[in-house]
């Protein structure tokens, strides 16, 4: 059920507590109707579609934010310029997610397609850029480009209502997720810093309970701290030279939830890879043959 959070602005909680394969949605009930991230609750989204939705805004290309997009066949799709190619084309999406590991991912392509009901390839009508203002009747919002999770991930700032839609900068205890080839640890940290410029009355996150009231700074601190703690654990392991694969099996990201036999293996694999790239770039680690070792 939708919940009013400001004038003409509604929060739609995602099923399964807003967890994958769902997310929380926002509905702007003005200017022809706009839905942000249509993957919360198909029944409620269907009701909205019947009432009229002219625009669908996608915060990024992940299936758990796109899942029920097909309920809005007549709506114009808005997405950030950097994620639009992955939304338009399945092969491009797979390149962004898996890069050169696509062959090792088993039937991942089929699984991703099933998550969105067998369809992919969305005609993005408008490519958004950082700072752009969108207006739907009396509701204004600003695009805040926050790359790192995906290259084109963005949040929305509603200045009149003082509401931030933070999408997958979800401020969860798990911490930021950067498990795609096209993700980036460094951009993730920069995006967390960028969000500090806002003083929201209320923040809507893409996952979990979805509503955070008041000051965000402590939550942003904690979210960034997780990244630094992951890096510290990786550096601790690299007191002895290790290959990427050996490091993955230490489970520095997923901890007790890591297993070489489930999908967390591949997310652990890619997130560790992102940390190794970041550490190499900063000259903290080096590589000899296939082993990584500390330089400082
Ligand atoms: Zn995501």
Coordinates of C-alpha atoms and ligand atoms in Angstrom, one line a residue:
X1 CA 0.0 0.0 0.0
X2 CA 1.2 3.5 -0.8
X3 CA 2.0 5.8 2.0
X4 CA 1.9 9.6 1.6
X5 CA 5.3 11.1 2.6
X6 CA 4.7 14.6 1.3
X7 CA 2.3 16.5 -0.9
X8 CA 1.8 14.4 -4.1
X9 CA 4.6 12.1 -3.1
X10 CA 4.1 8.5 -2.0
X11 CA 6.3 5.7 -0.7
X12 CA 5.5 2.2 -1.9
X13 CA 7.2 -0.5 0.2
X14 CA 8.8 -3.4 -1.6
X15 CA 7.5 -6.9 -1.0
X16 CA 9.7 -9.2 1.1
X17 CA 10.7 -6.2 3.3
X18 CA 12.1 -4.4 0.3
X19 CA 14.7 -7.1 -0.3
X20 CA 15.9 -8.6 -3.6
X21 CA 14.2 -9.3 -6.1
X22 CA 12.2 -6.2 -5.0
X23 CA 13.0 -2.7 -4.0
X24 CA 11.0 0.3 -2.6
X25 CA 9.3 2.6 -5.1
X26 CA 8.3 6.3 -5.1
X27 CA 5.2 7.6 -6.8
X28 CA 4.8 11.3 -7.8
X29 CA 1.1 11.9 -8.1
X30 CA 1.2 15.0 -10.3
X31 CA 2.1 16.1 -13.8
X32 CA 0.7 12.9 -15.4
X33 CA 2.2 10.6 -12.7
X34 CA 5.7 9.3 -12.4
X35 CA 7.0 6.1 -10.8
X36 CA 10.5 5.7 -9.6
X37 CA 12.0 2.1 -9.7
X38 CA 8.9 0.0 -10.4
X39 CA 9.9 -3.2 -8.6
X40 CA 8.1 -2.9 -5.3
X41 CA 4.7 -4.5 -5.4
X42 CA 3.2 -5.6 -8.7
X43 CA -0.4 -5.3 -7.4
X44 CA 0.0 -1.7 -6.2
X45 CA 1.9 -0.8 -9.3
X46 CA -0.8 -2.2 -11.5
X47 CA -3.3 0.0 -9.7
X48 CA -1.1 3.0 -10.3
X49 CA -0.7 2.0 -14.0
X50 CA -4.5 2.0 -14.3
X51 CA -4.7 5.5 -12.7
X52 CA -2.2 6.8 -15.2
X53 CA 1.6 7.0 -15.1
X54 CA 3.3 9.0 -17.8
X55 CA 6.9 8.6 -16.8
X56 CA 9.0 5.8 -15.2
X57 CA 12.3 6.8 -13.7
X58 CA 15.0 4.1 -13.3
X59 CA 17.7 4.8 -10.7
X60 CA 20.0 2.3 -12.4
X61 CA 19.9 -0.9 -14.6
X62 CA 19.6 -3.6 -11.9
X63 CA 16.7 -6.1 -12.3
X64 CA 15.4 -5.5 -8.8
X65 CA 14.6 -1.9 -9.8
X66 CA 13.2 -2.7 -13.2
X67 CA 11.2 -5.9 -12.5
X68 CA 7.7 -4.5 -13.1
X69 CA 8.5 -2.0 -15.8
X70 CA 6.4 -4.0 -18.3
X71 CA 3.3 -2.8 -16.4
X72 CA 3.9 0.7 -17.9
X73 CA 4.1 0.1 -21.6
X74 CA 3.0 3.6 -22.6
X75 CA 5.2 5.5 -20.1
X76 CA 8.4 7.4 -21.1
X77 CA 11.5 5.9 -19.5
X78 CA 14.0 8.2 -17.9
X79 CA 17.5 6.9 -16.8
X80 CA 21.0 8.3 -16.4
X81 CA 23.0 8.6 -19.6
X82 CA 25.6 6.2 -18.3
X83 CA 23.2 3.4 -17.6
X84 CA 20.9 3.9 -20.6
X85 CA 22.9 1.5 -22.9
X86 CA 22.6 -1.4 -20.4
X87 CA 18.9 -0.8 -20.1
X88 CA 18.4 -0.8 -23.9
X89 CA 20.5 -3.9 -24.6
X90 CA 20.8 -7.2 -22.8
X91 CA 24.4 -7.9 -24.1
X92 CA 25.5 -4.5 -22.8
X93 CA 23.9 -5.1 -19.4
X94 CA 25.7 -8.4 -19.2
X95 CA 29.0 -6.7 -20.1
X96 CA 28.4 -4.2 -17.3
X97 CA 27.6 -6.9 -14.8
X98 CA 30.0 -9.7 -15.7
X99 CA 32.7 -8.3 -18.0
X100 CA 35.0 -11.1 -19.1
X101 CA 33.6 -13.4 -16.5
X102 CA 30.2 -14.0 -18.3
X103 CA 31.3 -17.4 -19.4
X104 CA 31.9 -18.6 -15.8
X105 CA 28.6 -17.4 -14.5
X106 CA 26.6 -20.4 -15.5
X107 CA 23.1 -19.7 -16.7
X108 CA 23.2 -16.2 -15.3
X109 CA 21.8 -14.6 -18.5
X110 CA 18.7 -16.9 -18.2
X111 CA 18.3 -16.1 -14.5
X112 CA 18.5 -12.4 -15.0
X113 CA 15.8 -12.6 -17.7
X114 CA 13.6 -14.7 -15.5
X115 CA 13.9 -12.0 -12.8
X116 CA 12.2 -9.5 -15.1
X117 CA 9.7 -11.9 -16.6
X118 CA 11.7 -12.8 -19.7
X119 CA 12.1 -9.4 -21.3
X120 CA 15.0 -7.0 -21.5
X121 CA 15.6 -4.0 -23.8
X122 CA 13.9 -0.8 -22.7
X123 CA 13.5 2.2 -24.9
X124 CA 15.0 4.9 -22.6
X125 CA 13.4 8.1 -23.9
X126 CA 15.3 10.6 -21.8
X127 CA 18.9 10.4 -20.7
X128 CA 19.5 12.2 -17.4
X129 CA 22.6 14.0 -16.2
X130 CA 23.9 15.2 -12.8
X131 CA 22.1 18.3 -11.4
X132 CA 19.2 18.2 -13.9
X133 CA 15.9 19.3 -12.5
X134 CA 12.7 17.3 -13.3
X135 CA 9.3 18.8 -12.8
X136 CA 6.0 16.9 -12.5
X137 CA 3.2 19.4 -11.9
X138 CA 4.0 21.0 -8.6
X139 CA 6.7 18.5 -7.7
X140 CA 10.3 19.3 -8.4
X141 CA 13.3 16.9 -8.0
X142 CA 16.9 17.1 -8.8
X143 CA 19.1 14.3 -10.3
X144 CA 22.1 13.6 -8.1
X145 CA 24.5 11.3 -10.0
X146 CA 26.0 8.9 -7.5
X147 CA 28.1 6.4 -9.5
X148 CA 29.9 3.4 -7.9
X149 CA 27.1 0.9 -7.5
X150 CA 26.6 1.2 -11.3
X151 CA 28.1 3.9 -13.6
X152 CA 24.8 5.7 -14.0
X153 CA 23.2 5.2 -10.5
X154 CA 21.5 8.4 -9.2
X155 CA 19.6 9.6 -6.3
X156 CA 16.7 12.1 -6.4
X157 CA 16.5 15.2 -4.2
X158 CA 13.1 16.8 -3.6
X159 CA 14.0 20.3 -2.4
X160 CA 10.5 21.4 -1.4
X161 CA 9.7 18.3 0.6
X162 CA 13.3 18.0 1.8
X163 CA 13.2 14.3 0.8
X164 CA 16.1 12.3 -0.6
X165 CA 15.5 9.2 -2.6
X166 CA 18.8 7.3 -2.1
X167 CA 18.1 4.2 -4.2
X168 CA 20.8 1.6 -3.6
X169 CA 22.9 3.8 -1.4
X170 CA 20.6 2.0 1.0
X171 CA 22.5 2.7 4.2
X172 CA 22.1 -0.9 5.2
X173 CA 24.3 -2.6 7.8
X174 CA 25.8 -4.8 5.0
X175 CA 27.3 -1.7 3.4
X176 CA 27.7 -0.5 -0.2
X177 CA 27.5 -3.1 -3.0
X178 CA 29.9 -2.8 -5.9
X179 CA 29.8 -6.3 -7.4
X180 CA 29.5 -5.5 -11.1
X181 CA 32.4 -5.1 -13.5
X182 CA 31.2 -1.6 -14.1
X183 CA 31.0 -0.8 -10.4
X184 CA 33.7 1.1 -8.5
X185 CA 34.8 1.3 -4.9
X186 CA 36.4 4.8 -5.3
X187 CA 33.3 6.2 -7.0
X188 CA 31.1 4.6 -4.3
X189 CA 33.0 6.5 -1.6
X190 CA 32.9 9.7 -3.5
X191 CA 29.2 9.4 -4.0
X192 CA 28.7 8.8 -0.2
X193 CA 30.6 12.1 0.3
X194 CA 28.4 13.8 -2.2
X195 CA 25.2 12.9 -0.3
X196 CA 26.5 14.8 2.7
X197 CA 25.5 18.1 1.0
X198 CA 21.8 17.3 1.7
X199 CA 20.0 17.7 5.0
X200 CA 16.9 15.7 4.3
X201 CA 13.9 15.6 6.6
X202 CA 13.3 12.1 5.3
X203 CA 15.4 9.7 3.3
X204 CA 13.8 6.9 1.2
X205 CA 16.2 4.0 0.5
X206 CA 15.7 1.4 -2.2
X207 CA 15.8 -1.5 0.1
X208 CA 14.8 -2.7 3.6
X209 CA 12.4 -0.6 5.6
X210 CA 13.0 2.3 3.4
X211 CA 12.4 5.3 5.5
X212 CA 15.0 7.1 7.6
X213 CA 14.0 10.3 9.4
X214 CA 16.3 13.2 10.1
X215 CA 20.1 13.7 9.9
X216 CA 21.9 11.2 7.7
X217 CA 25.5 11.9 8.6
X218 CA 26.0 9.1 11.2
X219 CA 24.4 6.7 8.7
X220 CA 26.7 7.9 5.9
X221 CA 29.7 7.5 8.2
X222 CA 28.7 3.9 9.0
X223 CA 28.1 3.1 5.4
X224 CA 31.5 4.4 4.3
X225 CA 33.2 2.7 7.3
X226 CA 32.1 -0.7 6.0
X227 CA 34.1 -0.1 2.9
X228 CA 37.2 0.9 4.9
X229 CA 36.8 -2.2 7.1
X230 CA 36.6 -4.5 4.1
X231 CA 39.8 -2.9 2.7
X232 CA 41.5 -3.4 6.1
X233 CA 40.6 -7.1 6.1
X234 CA 41.9 -7.5 2.6
X235 CA 45.2 -5.8 3.5
X236 CA 45.5 -8.0 6.6
X237 CA 45.1 -11.1 4.4
X238 CA 47.7 -9.8 2.0
X239 CA 50.4 -9.9 4.7
X240 CA 51.1 -13.1 2.7
X241 CA 51.0 -12.9 -1.1
X242 CA 47.7 -14.3 -2.4
X243 CA 46.1 -14.8 -5.7
X244 CA 42.7 -13.2 -6.3
X245 CA 41.0 -16.5 -6.0
X246 CA 42.7 -17.3 -2.7
X247 CA 41.7 -13.9 -1.4
X248 CA 38.1 -14.5 -2.5
X249 CA 38.0 -17.7 -0.5
X250 CA 38.8 -15.8 2.7
X251 CA 35.3 -14.2 2.5
X252 CA 36.5 -10.7 3.5
X253 CA 33.2 -9.1 2.1
X254 CA 30.4 -11.6 2.8
X255 CA 32.0 -13.3 5.9
X256 CA 29.9 -16.2 7.1
X257 CA 27.6 -15.7 4.1
X258 CA 30.4 -16.5 1.7
X259 CA 30.5 -19.9 0.1
X260 CA 32.4 -21.0 -3.0
X261 CA 29.2 -22.9 -4.0
X262 CA 26.6 -20.1 -4.2
X263 CA 26.1 -16.9 -6.0
X264 CA 27.8 -15.0 -3.2
X265 CA 31.0 -16.5 -4.6
X266 CA 30.7 -14.3 -7.7
X267 CA 29.8 -11.2 -5.9
X268 CA 32.7 -11.7 -3.4
X269 CA 34.9 -12.4 -6.5
X270 CA 34.0 -9.1 -8.1
X271 CA 33.9 -6.9 -5.0
X272 CA 37.4 -8.2 -4.0
X273 CA 38.5 -7.5 -7.6
X274 CA 37.2 -3.9 -7.2
X275 CA 39.2 -3.4 -4.0
X276 CA 42.3 -4.9 -5.6
X277 CA 42.0 -2.4 -8.5
X278 CA 41.6 0.5 -6.1
X279 CA 44.5 -0.6 -3.9
X280 CA 46.8 -1.1 -7.0
X281 CA 45.8 2.3 -8.4
X282 CA 46.9 4.0 -5.1
X283 CA 50.1 2.0 -5.0
X284 CA 49.2 0.1 -1.8
X285 CA 49.6 -3.3 -3.3
X286 CA 51.5 -4.8 -6.3
X287 CA 51.2 -8.0 -8.3
X288 CA 53.9 -10.5 -9.1
X289 CA 52.9 -13.4 -11.4
X290 CA 49.4 -14.1 -10.2
X291 CA 49.9 -13.1 -6.5
X292 CA 49.1 -9.8 -4.9
X293 CA 51.3 -8.4 -2.1
X294 CA 51.5 -5.3 0.0
X295 CA 53.9 -2.5 -1.0
X296 CA 53.3 -0.4 2.1
Ligands
LIG1 ZN1 21.3 -2.1 -7.5

